[in-house]
Every structure is written in C-alpha cells, then in structure tokens.
Amino acid sequence: MSWSHGYVADIPYTAHYHPQQSPDVLALACLLNRTESPLPARRDDLTYVEFGCGRGRTALCLAASNPGWRVIGLDLLPAHIAEARALAAEAGIANVEFMEADLVTFDPTMLPEFDIASAHGFWSWVADPVRDGLVRVLAARLRAGGLLHLSYNALPGWQGAIGLQRLLLEAGDRIGGRSDRRAAGALELAQALRAAGAMHLEASQPSGLIDRAKSVSPSYLSHEYMNRFWRPCFQADVQDALEPARLDFVGSAELLENFPELVLTAEQRAVCDRIDEPRLRELTRDLCMPRPLRSDVYVRGARLMSRDVQEQALRELVLCLTRLPDEVIYALKTATGTATLSPDFFRPAVSALADGPRKVGDLLSATGQIGSAVDLVGLLVGSGQAVVVGRPDAEADPDSGAVRHNRAIAAHILRGDPAQSGLASIRLGAGLVCDPDTMVAAVQAAETGDTRRPGAAPPDGRRPIWQHAGVLS
Ligand SMILES: C[S@@+](CC[C@H](N)C(=O)[O-])C[C@H]1O[C@@H](n2cnc3c(N)ncnc32)[C@H](O)[C@@H]1O
C-alpha cells in the first residue's frame, strides 16, 4: 500500500471555491430544517476545519472573509499544502493554517475543538482507514452542537459510474505512467467500448463523462476516477460510519434539496412522507432522485427549534442579490421539471433588493406577506440568486484580508493561473462565486474606481453586481 492509501498523489487536484462549504449556507440548511447551529451565535469567533482541503481556495477565502475565525485546512498532498500556504502568505491571511496530514495516523489533539467541519469531495474518494480517521477526529474534536458538512458520490444515483471507474482504473494500471496519462488512455478504451454499444457504459451519468472527455481537466479526471478505493455510498451507510461522532442528520447543503416539492413528484412525496425515520426516508428519496452527489449536513446533538423561532431567525437574516434584478430567473429547473417562483410573491422582494442588502422581514413586508420566509430565503439563496450578508454593517477597509485575498488571486489569474476562487467579502462573511474575468475586473474596479473595463460592468452602464450587492464596500 502506498503512502497515499491508494489516493492519486502524482498530480495536484483542480482548485475551486465551493460555496456550499460556507458556514452561512450550512447554518441556513439547519434553519430551513428547524435545527439550531453554531451561527449566528459564533459569528465572530468560529473555528472551522476543512478536511481534504485540496489546494485550499475555500478555506483561504473563508478565512479572508472572517478575520475573527480560526480556519484550518488539512490535506495529505504536500503540493496542495505548499501552494495553499504560499497563497495565504502572499495575501497576508494570518487566521488560516494549512496542515499536511494523513488522517489515517493523525493525532486529533493536534487540532483545537472546532464548531464546523467540512469534507467536500472526500468521503467516497478515499480508503476505509482514511474515513475511519476522519470519524475518529470528529468524535474527539467536534464541539457538542457543532456541524459537519460531508459530500460524497451517492447510491443509487451514481451506480452507473461504478463500471466506468473500474475500467479506467484497470486499463490505466496496464497503461502505466502518471495518473492523468493512465486516465486519458483508459478513457479511449471506454469511448471505443461505448461506441460498440457496451450496455453498462450506456447509462446516462458516466456516458456524459465519456462524451465530455476532451473538455474535462486531466487533474479532475485523475482525482475523480483513478483512486483505488473510490466507492459511492448509500446515505445510511455513511450515517452508520459516523456513529462514533454522535451526529444527527439534518438536511442538504444543496438548499433546494430541502424542498421535497422541488425534487419529488406528488406521487413520490406521498410515499416518502409516510416515513419518519431519517435513514429510510433518505433512501426512499434517493431512489426517486437523479442525485449523483450528496451534500449532507449533520449536527452533533441536533436541537429542534419551534416554527416561531425559525420564522424570527429567518426574518433577521439579511440577503443581497448575486445578479441584477432583471436577470433573476423565476422558472427554476428542478429534478421533477420546472418550479416557478410565484411572481406575485418574489418580484416585490427582488425589487426591494435592487438597491442593495435587505432584511428578510422587510422583504416579506414588501411582498404583502403572501408567502413564507422559508420559501423566500430557501429558494432565492438555494437557486444561487441571493446570498446571506453575514455582517451588513461592516465598514469598508481597503487593506482588509478580503481585499488582500482578492488582489492576490487576481494577480495569479493575470499570471496565467486558471484556478478558480471566491471573491472574498467581510460583509458577506463568505466568498462570492465568480469567474476569473469578474475577479480581475472587481479588483481593478475597487482599486481604480474604473468600472468600464470589459467584464467590469453590464453593457448598459448599470452598476456591476459586486457594487450593487455592496460586497466590496
Ligand atoms: C477529490 S479531492 C477534494 C479536494 C477539495 N475538497 C475540493 O473539493 O476541491 C480529495 C482530497 O482529499 C485529500 N486526501 C486524500 N487522502 C487523504 C488522507 N489520508 N488524509 C488527508 N487528506 C487526504 C486529497 O489530497 C485531496 O486533496
């Protein structure tokens, strides 16, 4: 067994900012499910640990956006940790630490007690002893009331990929060389087999990969498909494995998945709603939905809140749009078709958000209170059209960690580094997902006040979204 326990270690992974790992999104998943979570109580002294942090873009952006937090990113691959540390040093972000560590042998006392943990794209990609190591650390160090976000390839949604992954691994072994070379060679065999009508490569999910093969990054392909012990999982098995950490299942960090009416047909709901026990309920839902990746939220000792407390907490949230008001989409594509955000309810709220962040309570007043806070927040944030503004009163600081982070990322992009990061914001308390062009434009506009650069402003001269949302002010 290699030092990486069968995990791909000869090529770095791609780098991305993953918004569903942000504590505000995770706390919102809890709130939508009427469950207490570490936010907002620990808004300014939270300890957050990301396991399998890869190249560290999410951990770094969260640290830059929350100067009072202690953020720790932990990963096995030295190249990942070296890059993340170098970027943190370049941006001068001191409240983040990156640890090179193997969870199989990791001593939990190396970590402080933490409030929130996230392991995105980790669980189904690593060997059993690595998973056991994660559970051991969670059992020892996650605070009572603390939250875990865990994403993984789910069964049965991703069962169609099992044969393809095995083929890539076996054929790759015979080809030899670096993981990306093995993956690319093996994929040619998969393409030939598929063209010949191989029954188990016809299934919709993996055939998508086979078709898209040329446009998929070699790093992604390697880390996704060339790990020796990759295994998609049933939610119930994950929950069983987490037992020593005393975690209760709460819901999904993919916020729209917390709305059964968006992901299940009426007939499916009628059957699934008969079931109270969470694991069986999740299995019945997974049998109905085309869900290849689960993004589960667990709490150590879940405490349910009343509907009144939930309503009050939702009304206190401040939201801002992530797109211009007339670009808001009211017809959402869902697993069961299209869901329409009722214009009578949502349009007045969107208009009220046109001038910048607003409290949900005020938005509900603008709508004439004809809908629920759960729908307003869950559907706008869940569809990525609004975000929670964690610190609406934050003062602009031209030398904040967030500004330095964004400047460092923009400098990397201009030097030809295509890796994707979030636009850090102390006001949001999280990153705003943006493409590299927008990142560079936002940073240049903040420094020069010039929003005319291509990508910096919509063509008709309206304010670009990061100004509109007050993210940089
Ligand atoms: C698929 S990547 C996901 C990276 C990152 N979370 C993301 O989504 O961009 C899985 C990560 O787990 C890390 N990993 C694998 N085995 C590990 C171990 N034994 N201990 C700690 N990290 C490990 C890998 O180095 C890799 O960065």
Short mmCIF file of C-alpha atoms and ligand atoms in Angstrom, two decimals:
data_model
loop_
_atom_site.label_atom_id
_atom_site.label_comp_id
_atom_site.label_asym_id
_atom_site.label_seq_id
_atom_site.Cartn_x
_atom_site.Cartn_y
_atom_site.Cartn_z
CA MET A 1 0.00 0.00 0.00
CA SER A 2 1.40 3.39 -0.99
CA TRP A 3 1.77 6.30 1.46
CA SER A 4 -1.41 7.80 -0.05
CA HIS A 5 -3.53 4.67 0.69
CA GLY A 6 -4.45 4.34 -2.98
CA TYR A 7 -5.33 8.04 -3.42
CA VAL A 8 -3.92 9.80 -6.52
CA ALA A 9 -0.76 11.57 -5.35
CA ASP A 10 1.22 12.25 -8.52
CA ILE A 11 -0.75 15.25 -9.85
CA PRO A 12 -2.48 18.09 -7.94
CA TYR A 13 -6.26 18.46 -7.98
CA THR A 14 -8.13 21.37 -9.58
CA ALA A 15 -8.77 24.41 -7.35
CA HIS A 16 -12.20 25.87 -6.68
CA TYR A 17 -14.17 27.87 -4.13
CA HIS A 18 -17.15 25.76 -3.04
CA PRO A 19 -19.97 27.98 -1.67
CA GLN A 20 -21.85 25.06 -0.11
CA GLN A 21 -18.97 24.75 2.39
CA SER A 22 -19.62 28.25 3.75
CA PRO A 23 -20.91 28.24 7.35
CA ASP A 24 -23.71 30.63 6.38
CA VAL A 25 -25.04 28.16 3.81
CA LEU A 26 -24.68 25.28 6.26
CA ALA A 27 -26.41 27.25 9.02
CA LEU A 28 -29.18 28.07 6.56
CA ALA A 29 -29.58 24.36 5.76
CA CYS A 30 -30.08 23.86 9.51
CA LEU A 31 -32.50 26.76 9.81
CA LEU A 32 -34.62 25.52 6.89
CA ASN A 33 -34.82 22.22 8.79
CA ARG A 34 -35.63 23.99 12.10
CA THR A 35 -32.36 22.93 13.70
CA GLU A 36 -30.02 25.02 15.86
CA SER A 37 -26.49 25.52 14.51
CA PRO A 38 -23.30 27.40 15.51
CA LEU A 39 -24.33 30.56 13.56
CA PRO A 40 -25.19 33.31 14.29
CA ALA A 41 -24.01 32.86 17.91
CA ARG A 42 -20.40 32.33 16.88
CA ARG A 43 -20.36 34.83 14.02
CA ASP A 44 -17.00 36.24 15.06
CA ASP A 45 -15.15 33.50 16.96
CA LEU A 46 -15.79 30.37 15.00
CA THR A 47 -13.32 27.53 14.49
CA TYR A 48 -13.70 25.88 11.10
CA VAL A 49 -11.79 22.85 9.84
CA GLU A 50 -11.76 21.64 6.26
CA PHE A 51 -10.67 18.02 5.83
CA GLY A 52 -9.18 17.14 2.44
CA CYS A 53 -8.94 20.85 1.65
CA GLY A 54 -7.08 20.25 -1.61
CA ARG A 55 -5.36 23.44 -2.81
CA GLY A 56 -7.08 25.41 -0.06
CA ARG A 57 -9.07 28.01 -2.03
CA THR A 58 -12.26 27.57 0.03
CA ALA A 59 -10.52 27.64 3.43
CA LEU A 60 -8.44 30.66 2.41
CA CYS A 61 -11.41 32.63 1.10
CA LEU A 62 -13.46 31.89 4.25
CA ALA A 63 -10.55 32.98 6.48
CA ALA A 64 -10.06 36.17 4.46
CA SER A 65 -13.79 36.94 4.75
CA ASN A 66 -13.92 36.31 8.51
CA PRO A 67 -10.90 37.79 10.30
CA GLY A 68 -12.12 36.64 13.75
CA TRP A 69 -12.34 32.98 12.76
CA ARG A 70 -9.68 30.35 13.10
CA VAL A 71 -9.67 28.33 9.87
CA ILE A 72 -7.67 25.14 9.41
CA GLY A 73 -7.27 23.25 6.15
CA LEU A 74 -5.86 19.74 6.31
CA ASP A 75 -4.72 17.62 3.39
CA LEU A 76 -2.48 14.69 2.58
CA LEU A 77 -0.73 16.02 -0.50
CA PRO A 78 2.33 18.19 0.19
CA ALA A 79 1.92 20.02 -3.14
CA HIS A 80 -1.61 21.11 -2.13
CA ILE A 81 -0.49 22.34 1.28
CA ALA A 82 2.59 24.11 -0.06
CA GLU A 83 0.50 26.01 -2.62
CA ALA A 84 -2.19 26.94 -0.09
CA ARG A 85 0.39 28.17 2.43
CA ALA A 86 2.19 30.23 -0.21
CA LEU A 87 -1.06 31.91 -1.29
CA ALA A 88 -2.04 32.64 2.33
CA ALA A 89 1.39 34.19 2.96
CA GLU A 90 1.21 36.23 -0.25
CA ALA A 91 -2.21 37.61 0.74
CA GLY A 92 -1.17 38.08 4.37
CA ILE A 93 -4.02 35.98 5.77
CA ALA A 94 -2.89 35.01 9.27
CA ASN A 95 -6.05 33.32 10.60
CA VAL A 96 -5.70 30.28 8.36
CA GLU A 97 -3.38 27.30 8.89
CA PHE A 98 -2.73 24.57 6.38
CA MET A 99 -1.61 21.22 7.81
CA GLU A 100 -0.04 18.43 5.80
CA ALA A 101 -1.54 15.38 7.48
CA ASP A 102 -2.64 11.82 6.83
CA LEU A 103 -5.97 11.19 8.54
CA VAL A 104 -5.09 7.52 8.99
CA THR A 105 -2.44 8.34 11.58
CA PHE A 106 -3.45 11.89 12.53
CA ASP A 107 -3.48 12.73 16.23
CA PRO A 108 -6.77 14.62 16.95
CA THR A 109 -5.13 16.63 19.74
CA MET A 110 -3.21 18.46 17.00
CA LEU A 111 -6.49 20.31 16.38
CA PRO A 112 -8.41 22.64 18.69
CA GLU A 113 -12.09 21.88 19.36
CA PHE A 114 -13.99 23.11 16.32
CA ASP A 115 -17.53 24.34 15.59
CA ILE A 116 -17.85 23.46 11.93
CA ALA A 117 -16.13 20.82 9.81
CA SER A 118 -16.44 20.26 6.11
CA ALA A 119 -15.11 17.49 3.89
CA HIS A 120 -16.14 18.16 0.31
CA GLY A 121 -15.38 15.55 -2.34
CA PHE A 122 -13.55 13.40 0.18
CA TRP A 123 -15.53 10.52 1.70
CA SER A 124 -16.18 8.34 -1.36
CA TRP A 125 -12.75 9.01 -2.86
CA VAL A 126 -10.60 7.67 -0.01
CA ALA A 127 -9.93 4.23 1.52
CA ASP A 128 -11.79 2.95 4.61
CA PRO A 129 -8.93 3.65 7.06
CA VAL A 130 -8.95 7.31 5.92
CA ARG A 131 -12.70 7.57 6.51
CA ASP A 132 -12.22 5.95 9.93
CA GLY A 133 -9.53 8.53 10.66
CA LEU A 134 -11.92 11.37 9.84
CA VAL A 135 -14.59 9.91 12.13
CA ARG A 136 -12.01 9.49 14.93
CA VAL A 137 -11.07 13.19 14.67
CA LEU A 138 -14.72 14.30 14.55
CA ALA A 139 -15.54 12.16 17.58
CA ALA A 140 -12.68 13.71 19.53
CA ARG A 141 -12.82 17.34 18.44
CA LEU A 142 -16.20 18.47 17.02
CA ARG A 143 -17.97 20.53 19.73
CA ALA A 144 -21.39 19.50 21.03
CA GLY A 145 -23.83 21.41 18.84
CA GLY A 146 -21.19 21.60 16.11
CA LEU A 147 -21.90 20.95 12.46
CA LEU A 148 -20.44 18.62 9.82
CA HIS A 149 -20.77 19.04 6.08
CA LEU A 150 -19.93 15.88 4.15
CA SER A 151 -20.31 15.44 0.42
CA TYR A 152 -19.92 12.14 -1.42
CA ASN A 153 -20.94 10.24 -4.53
CA ALA A 154 -24.30 8.76 -3.67
CA LEU A 155 -26.06 5.49 -4.39
CA PRO A 156 -28.10 4.66 -6.29
CA GLY A 157 -27.68 7.95 -8.20
CA TRP A 158 -24.07 7.25 -9.19
CA GLN A 159 -24.30 3.48 -9.61
CA GLY A 160 -23.87 3.85 -13.36
CA ALA A 161 -20.33 5.15 -12.81
CA ILE A 162 -19.07 2.05 -10.99
CA GLY A 163 -18.24 0.03 -14.11
CA LEU A 164 -16.64 3.00 -15.85
CA GLN A 165 -14.44 3.80 -12.84
CA ARG A 166 -13.29 0.18 -12.58
CA LEU A 167 -12.48 0.13 -16.29
CA LEU A 168 -10.44 3.34 -16.05
CA LEU A 169 -8.53 2.01 -13.06
CA GLU A 170 -7.80 -1.45 -14.53
CA ALA A 171 -6.93 -0.23 -18.02
CA GLY A 172 -4.90 2.61 -16.51
CA ASP A 173 -2.83 0.14 -14.47
CA ARG A 174 -1.84 -1.63 -17.67
CA ILE A 175 -1.00 1.63 -19.46
CA GLY A 176 1.19 2.87 -16.59
CA GLY A 177 2.71 6.30 -16.05
CA ARG A 178 1.25 9.34 -14.32
CA SER A 179 -2.44 9.25 -13.31
CA ASP A 180 -3.58 11.72 -15.97
CA ARG A 181 -1.84 9.74 -18.71
CA ARG A 182 -3.38 6.50 -17.45
CA ALA A 183 -6.84 8.12 -17.23
CA ALA A 184 -6.67 9.59 -20.73
CA GLY A 185 -5.51 6.28 -22.26
CA ALA A 186 -8.14 4.28 -20.41
CA LEU A 187 -10.85 6.73 -21.43
CA GLU A 188 -10.10 5.99 -25.08
CA LEU A 189 -10.90 2.35 -24.38
CA ALA A 190 -14.13 3.41 -22.65
CA GLN A 191 -15.07 5.53 -25.67
CA ALA A 192 -14.43 2.63 -28.05
CA LEU A 193 -16.49 0.27 -25.90
CA ARG A 194 -19.30 2.77 -25.67
CA ALA A 195 -19.29 3.28 -29.44
CA ALA A 196 -19.59 -0.50 -29.71
CA GLY A 197 -22.74 -0.37 -27.58
CA ALA A 198 -21.38 -1.63 -24.23
CA MET A 199 -24.54 -1.91 -22.16
CA HIS A 200 -23.13 -0.61 -18.87
CA LEU A 201 -21.48 2.40 -20.42
CA GLU A 202 -24.78 3.47 -21.90
CA ALA A 203 -26.20 4.56 -18.54
CA SER A 204 -26.72 8.29 -18.63
CA GLN A 205 -24.38 9.58 -15.91
CA PRO A 206 -21.00 8.16 -16.92
CA SER A 207 -21.74 8.38 -20.62
CA GLY A 208 -21.84 12.13 -20.07
CA LEU A 209 -18.24 11.97 -18.91
CA ILE A 210 -17.22 9.83 -21.87
CA ASP A 211 -18.75 12.37 -24.25
CA ARG A 212 -17.19 15.33 -22.48
CA ALA A 213 -13.81 13.63 -22.01
CA LYS A 214 -11.84 16.09 -24.11
CA SER A 215 -13.09 19.12 -22.19
CA VAL A 216 -12.55 17.61 -18.72
CA SER A 217 -9.37 18.72 -16.96
CA PRO A 218 -6.77 15.94 -16.57
CA SER A 219 -6.45 16.77 -12.84
CA TYR A 220 -10.18 16.40 -12.33
CA LEU A 221 -10.29 13.16 -14.28
CA SER A 222 -7.42 11.69 -12.27
CA HIS A 223 -8.71 12.67 -8.82
CA GLU A 224 -12.26 11.70 -9.69
CA TYR A 225 -11.68 8.30 -11.31
CA MET A 226 -8.19 6.95 -10.59
CA ASN A 227 -8.40 6.47 -6.81
CA ARG A 228 -8.04 2.81 -5.92
CA PHE A 229 -10.74 2.71 -3.22
CA TRP A 230 -13.30 5.15 -4.65
CA ARG A 231 -16.77 3.97 -3.73
CA PRO A 232 -20.17 5.70 -3.98
CA CYS A 233 -22.25 5.20 -0.83
CA PHE A 234 -25.77 4.92 0.48
CA GLN A 235 -26.57 7.68 2.98
CA ALA A 236 -27.49 5.11 5.63
CA ASP A 237 -24.01 3.56 5.42
CA VAL A 238 -22.39 6.97 5.82
CA GLN A 239 -24.58 7.71 8.83
CA ASP A 240 -23.65 4.35 10.37
CA ALA A 241 -19.95 5.06 9.85
CA LEU A 242 -20.34 8.46 11.57
CA GLU A 243 -21.90 6.84 14.66
CA PRO A 244 -18.85 7.33 16.95
CA ALA A 245 -19.04 11.10 16.35
CA ARG A 246 -22.68 11.14 17.59
CA LEU A 247 -24.01 13.05 14.61
CA ASP A 248 -27.65 13.60 13.69
CA PHE A 249 -28.63 14.02 10.04
CA VAL A 250 -30.22 17.42 9.37
CA GLY A 251 -30.59 18.02 5.63
CA SER A 252 -28.77 19.11 2.49
CA ALA A 253 -26.27 21.89 1.85
CA GLU A 254 -27.77 21.96 -1.66
CA LEU A 255 -30.56 24.10 -0.27
CA LEU A 256 -33.20 23.35 -2.91
CA GLU A 257 -32.98 19.66 -1.96
CA ASN A 258 -34.59 20.62 1.38
CA PHE A 259 -37.81 21.33 -0.53
CA PRO A 260 -39.37 17.91 -1.32
CA GLU A 261 -41.88 19.59 -3.64
CA LEU A 262 -38.97 20.62 -5.90
CA VAL A 263 -37.21 17.27 -6.05
CA LEU A 264 -40.03 14.72 -5.82
CA THR A 265 -43.28 14.34 -7.71
CA ALA A 266 -46.52 14.49 -5.75
CA GLU A 267 -46.85 10.70 -6.03
CA GLN A 268 -43.29 10.16 -4.77
CA ARG A 269 -43.85 12.57 -1.88
CA ALA A 270 -46.98 10.76 -0.85
CA VAL A 271 -44.92 7.58 -0.37
CA CYS A 272 -41.76 9.17 1.09
CA ASP A 273 -43.73 11.33 3.55
CA ARG A 274 -45.07 8.21 5.22
CA ILE A 275 -41.59 7.60 6.62
CA ASP A 276 -40.30 9.38 9.73
CA GLU A 277 -37.04 7.55 10.26
CA PRO A 278 -34.36 9.72 8.55
CA ARG A 279 -32.23 6.96 7.02
CA LEU A 280 -35.14 5.14 5.39
CA ARG A 281 -36.63 8.47 4.28
CA GLU A 282 -33.33 9.45 2.65
CA LEU A 283 -33.11 6.07 0.90
CA THR A 284 -36.62 6.41 -0.49
CA ARG A 285 -35.82 9.91 -1.74
CA ASP A 286 -32.51 8.80 -3.26
CA LEU A 287 -34.37 6.07 -5.12
CA CYS A 288 -36.56 8.76 -6.71
CA MET A 289 -33.96 11.43 -7.47
CA PRO A 290 -31.15 11.60 -10.03
CA ARG A 291 -28.69 12.69 -7.32
CA PRO A 292 -25.07 11.65 -8.01
CA LEU A 293 -23.55 13.73 -5.21
CA ARG A 294 -25.00 14.19 -1.75
CA SER A 295 -24.02 17.20 0.30
CA ASP A 296 -25.16 16.20 3.80
CA VAL A 297 -25.36 18.37 6.89
CA TYR A 298 -25.10 16.72 10.31
CA VAL A 299 -25.17 18.27 13.78
CA ARG A 300 -23.63 16.79 16.91
CA GLY A 301 -26.70 16.73 19.11
CA ALA A 302 -29.42 18.28 16.94
CA ARG A 303 -31.80 20.62 18.79
CA LEU A 304 -35.08 21.35 17.07
CA MET A 305 -36.46 24.92 17.21
CA SER A 306 -40.13 25.92 17.16
CA ARG A 307 -41.68 27.35 13.98
CA ASP A 308 -41.89 30.76 15.65
CA VAL A 309 -38.18 30.78 16.48
CA GLN A 310 -37.39 29.61 12.95
CA GLU A 311 -39.55 32.37 11.43
CA GLN A 312 -37.93 35.02 13.64
CA ALA A 313 -34.40 33.81 12.79
CA LEU A 314 -35.19 33.83 9.07
CA ARG A 315 -36.67 37.36 9.28
CA GLU A 316 -33.46 38.60 10.92
CA LEU A 317 -31.29 37.40 8.02
CA VAL A 318 -30.05 39.97 5.54
CA LEU A 319 -29.93 38.98 1.85
CA CYS A 320 -28.48 40.52 -1.26
CA LEU A 321 -28.86 39.53 -4.89
CA THR A 322 -25.99 37.94 -6.79
CA ARG A 323 -27.33 39.14 -10.13
CA LEU A 324 -29.07 42.24 -11.39
CA PRO A 325 -32.79 42.30 -10.53
CA ASP A 326 -33.99 41.99 -14.11
CA GLU A 327 -31.74 38.95 -14.58
CA VAL A 328 -33.40 36.98 -11.78
CA ILE A 329 -34.84 33.72 -13.08
CA TYR A 330 -38.29 32.79 -11.81
CA ALA A 331 -38.59 29.40 -13.53
CA LEU A 332 -36.14 27.04 -11.81
CA LYS A 333 -35.11 23.76 -13.43
CA THR A 334 -35.59 21.00 -10.87
CA ALA A 335 -35.31 17.22 -10.73
CA THR A 336 -39.02 16.96 -11.48
CA GLY A 337 -39.27 19.62 -14.16
CA THR A 338 -39.65 23.36 -13.67
CA ALA A 339 -40.66 25.15 -10.50
CA THR A 340 -41.99 28.67 -10.83
CA LEU A 341 -41.20 31.22 -8.16
CA SER A 342 -44.57 32.92 -7.81
CA PRO A 343 -44.09 36.38 -9.39
CA ASP A 344 -46.65 37.97 -7.04
CA PHE A 345 -44.51 36.98 -4.10
CA PHE A 346 -40.95 37.08 -5.44
CA ARG A 347 -40.97 40.13 -7.75
CA PRO A 348 -41.65 42.69 -4.98
CA ALA A 349 -38.89 41.09 -2.89
CA VAL A 350 -36.45 41.23 -5.81
CA SER A 351 -37.39 44.90 -6.46
CA ALA A 352 -36.78 45.69 -2.80
CA LEU A 353 -33.32 44.11 -3.16
CA ALA A 354 -32.50 46.27 -6.17
CA ASP A 355 -30.77 48.93 -4.09
CA GLY A 356 -28.73 46.52 -2.00
CA PRO A 357 -28.98 44.20 1.01
CA ARG A 358 -32.28 44.00 2.93
CA LYS A 359 -33.59 42.16 5.97
CA VAL A 360 -35.89 39.24 5.15
CA GLY A 361 -38.52 40.74 7.47
CA ASP A 362 -38.56 43.89 5.30
CA LEU A 363 -38.73 41.83 2.12
CA LEU A 364 -41.72 39.94 3.46
CA SER A 365 -43.45 43.25 4.21
CA ALA A 366 -42.74 44.35 0.62
CA THR A 367 -44.43 41.20 -0.66
CA GLY A 368 -47.54 41.80 1.41
CA GLN A 369 -46.69 38.68 3.50
CA ILE A 370 -48.35 36.38 0.97
CA GLY A 371 -45.63 33.74 1.19
CA SER A 372 -43.31 32.19 3.75
CA ALA A 373 -39.84 33.22 4.92
CA VAL A 374 -38.71 29.61 4.35
CA ASP A 375 -39.64 29.83 0.65
CA LEU A 376 -38.27 33.33 0.16
CA VAL A 377 -34.85 32.60 1.65
CA GLY A 378 -34.54 28.95 0.66
CA LEU A 379 -35.48 29.47 -2.99
CA LEU A 380 -33.57 32.71 -3.62
CA VAL A 381 -30.38 31.52 -1.89
CA GLY A 382 -30.82 27.89 -2.98
CA SER A 383 -31.04 28.93 -6.63
CA GLY A 384 -27.82 30.96 -6.22
CA GLN A 385 -29.62 34.24 -6.95
CA ALA A 386 -29.10 35.71 -3.49
CA VAL A 387 -26.66 35.20 -0.63
CA VAL A 388 -26.77 35.81 3.10
CA VAL A 389 -24.99 39.00 4.18
CA GLY A 390 -23.35 37.95 7.44
CA ARG A 391 -22.13 41.42 8.52
CA PRO A 392 -24.34 44.05 6.89
CA ASP A 393 -22.73 46.85 8.90
CA ALA A 394 -19.10 46.00 8.12
CA GLU A 395 -17.08 49.12 7.32
CA ALA A 396 -15.09 49.25 4.09
CA ASP A 397 -11.38 48.69 4.73
CA PRO A 398 -9.04 49.00 1.72
CA ASP A 399 -6.44 46.82 3.45
CA SER A 400 -8.70 44.08 4.86
CA GLY A 401 -7.80 40.42 4.49
CA ALA A 402 -10.59 40.07 1.93
CA VAL A 403 -9.17 42.87 -0.23
CA ARG A 404 -5.66 41.39 0.03
CA HIS A 405 -7.01 37.93 -0.82
CA ASN A 406 -8.82 39.18 -3.91
CA ARG A 407 -5.76 41.15 -5.02
CA ALA A 408 -3.52 38.08 -4.68
CA ILE A 409 -5.96 35.86 -6.58
CA ALA A 410 -6.33 38.46 -9.35
CA ALA A 411 -2.54 38.70 -9.63
CA HIS A 412 -2.37 34.91 -10.06
CA ILE A 413 -5.06 34.98 -12.72
CA LEU A 414 -3.17 37.69 -14.60
CA ARG A 415 -0.06 35.50 -14.44
CA GLY A 416 -1.99 32.73 -16.20
CA ASP A 417 -3.22 30.61 -13.24
CA PRO A 418 -6.72 29.41 -14.26
CA ALA A 419 -7.63 28.16 -10.74
CA GLN A 420 -10.99 29.44 -9.54
CA SER A 421 -11.52 31.25 -6.22
CA GLY A 422 -14.34 33.10 -4.49
CA LEU A 423 -14.42 36.89 -4.27
CA ALA A 424 -13.77 37.25 -0.53
CA SER A 425 -16.02 39.66 1.37
CA ILE A 426 -16.04 40.55 5.05
CA ARG A 427 -19.51 41.98 4.61
CA LEU A 428 -20.81 38.65 3.30
CA GLY A 429 -18.64 36.57 5.64
CA ALA A 430 -18.05 34.25 2.68
CA GLY A 431 -16.89 34.28 -0.90
CA LEU A 432 -18.97 35.26 -3.89
CA VAL A 433 -18.60 32.73 -6.69
CA CYS A 434 -17.14 34.46 -9.74
CA ASP A 435 -15.26 33.59 -12.88
CA PRO A 436 -11.62 34.70 -13.27
CA ASP A 437 -12.53 37.68 -15.52
CA THR A 438 -15.01 39.01 -12.99
CA MET A 439 -12.47 38.56 -10.19
CA VAL A 440 -9.87 40.63 -12.04
CA ALA A 441 -12.45 43.25 -13.05
CA ALA A 442 -13.76 43.54 -9.47
CA VAL A 443 -10.27 44.00 -8.05
CA GLN A 444 -9.26 46.56 -10.68
CA ALA A 445 -12.52 48.47 -10.28
CA ALA A 446 -12.09 48.55 -6.49
CA GLU A 447 -8.57 49.93 -6.88
CA THR A 448 -9.13 52.43 -9.68
CA GLY A 449 -12.83 53.19 -9.44
CA ASP A 450 -12.97 52.38 -13.17
CA THR A 451 -15.83 50.03 -14.00
CA ARG A 452 -15.52 50.41 -17.78
CA ARG A 453 -13.14 47.51 -18.28
CA PRO A 454 -14.75 44.59 -20.18
CA GLY A 455 -16.31 42.29 -17.64
CA ALA A 456 -16.41 45.06 -15.05
CA ALA A 457 -19.89 46.34 -15.77
CA PRO A 458 -23.02 45.27 -17.63
CA PRO A 459 -23.04 46.85 -21.13
CA ASP A 460 -25.84 49.32 -20.38
CA GLY A 461 -23.83 51.12 -17.71
CA ARG A 462 -25.66 49.66 -14.72
CA ARG A 463 -23.64 49.02 -11.61
CA PRO A 464 -21.79 45.69 -11.66
CA ILE A 465 -23.16 43.13 -9.27
CA TRP A 466 -20.41 43.29 -6.66
CA GLN A 467 -21.10 47.01 -6.21
CA HIS A 468 -24.82 46.52 -6.38
CA ALA A 469 -24.56 43.89 -3.66
CA GLY A 470 -22.27 46.12 -1.63
CA VAL A 471 -19.76 43.31 -1.45
CA LEU A 472 -16.66 45.45 -1.77
CA SER A 473 -17.86 48.35 0.33
C1 LIG B 1 -11.30 14.93 -4.52
S1 LIG B 1 -10.19 15.89 -3.57
C2 LIG B 1 -11.21 17.18 -2.96
C3 LIG B 1 -10.42 18.41 -2.62
C4 LIG B 1 -11.26 19.62 -2.19
N1 LIG B 1 -12.04 19.32 -1.03
C5 LIG B 1 -12.14 20.08 -3.32
O1 LIG B 1 -13.32 19.70 -3.35
O2 LIG B 1 -11.67 20.82 -4.20
C6 LIG B 1 -9.88 14.90 -2.10
C7 LIG B 1 -8.78 15.44 -1.21
O3 LIG B 1 -8.58 14.54 -0.11
C8 LIG B 1 -7.19 14.52 0.19
N2 LIG B 1 -6.85 13.27 0.91
C9 LIG B 1 -6.81 12.01 0.37
N3 LIG B 1 -6.40 11.13 1.30
C10 LIG B 1 -6.18 11.82 2.44
C11 LIG B 1 -5.72 11.46 3.74
N4 LIG B 1 -5.35 10.20 4.02
N5 LIG B 1 -5.61 12.43 4.68
C12 LIG B 1 -5.92 13.72 4.37
N6 LIG B 1 -6.35 14.12 3.16
C13 LIG B 1 -6.48 13.19 2.19
C14 LIG B 1 -6.54 14.60 -1.18
O4 LIG B 1 -5.20 15.01 -1.12
C15 LIG B 1 -7.43 15.57 -1.92
O5 LIG B 1 -6.97 16.89 -1.83
#
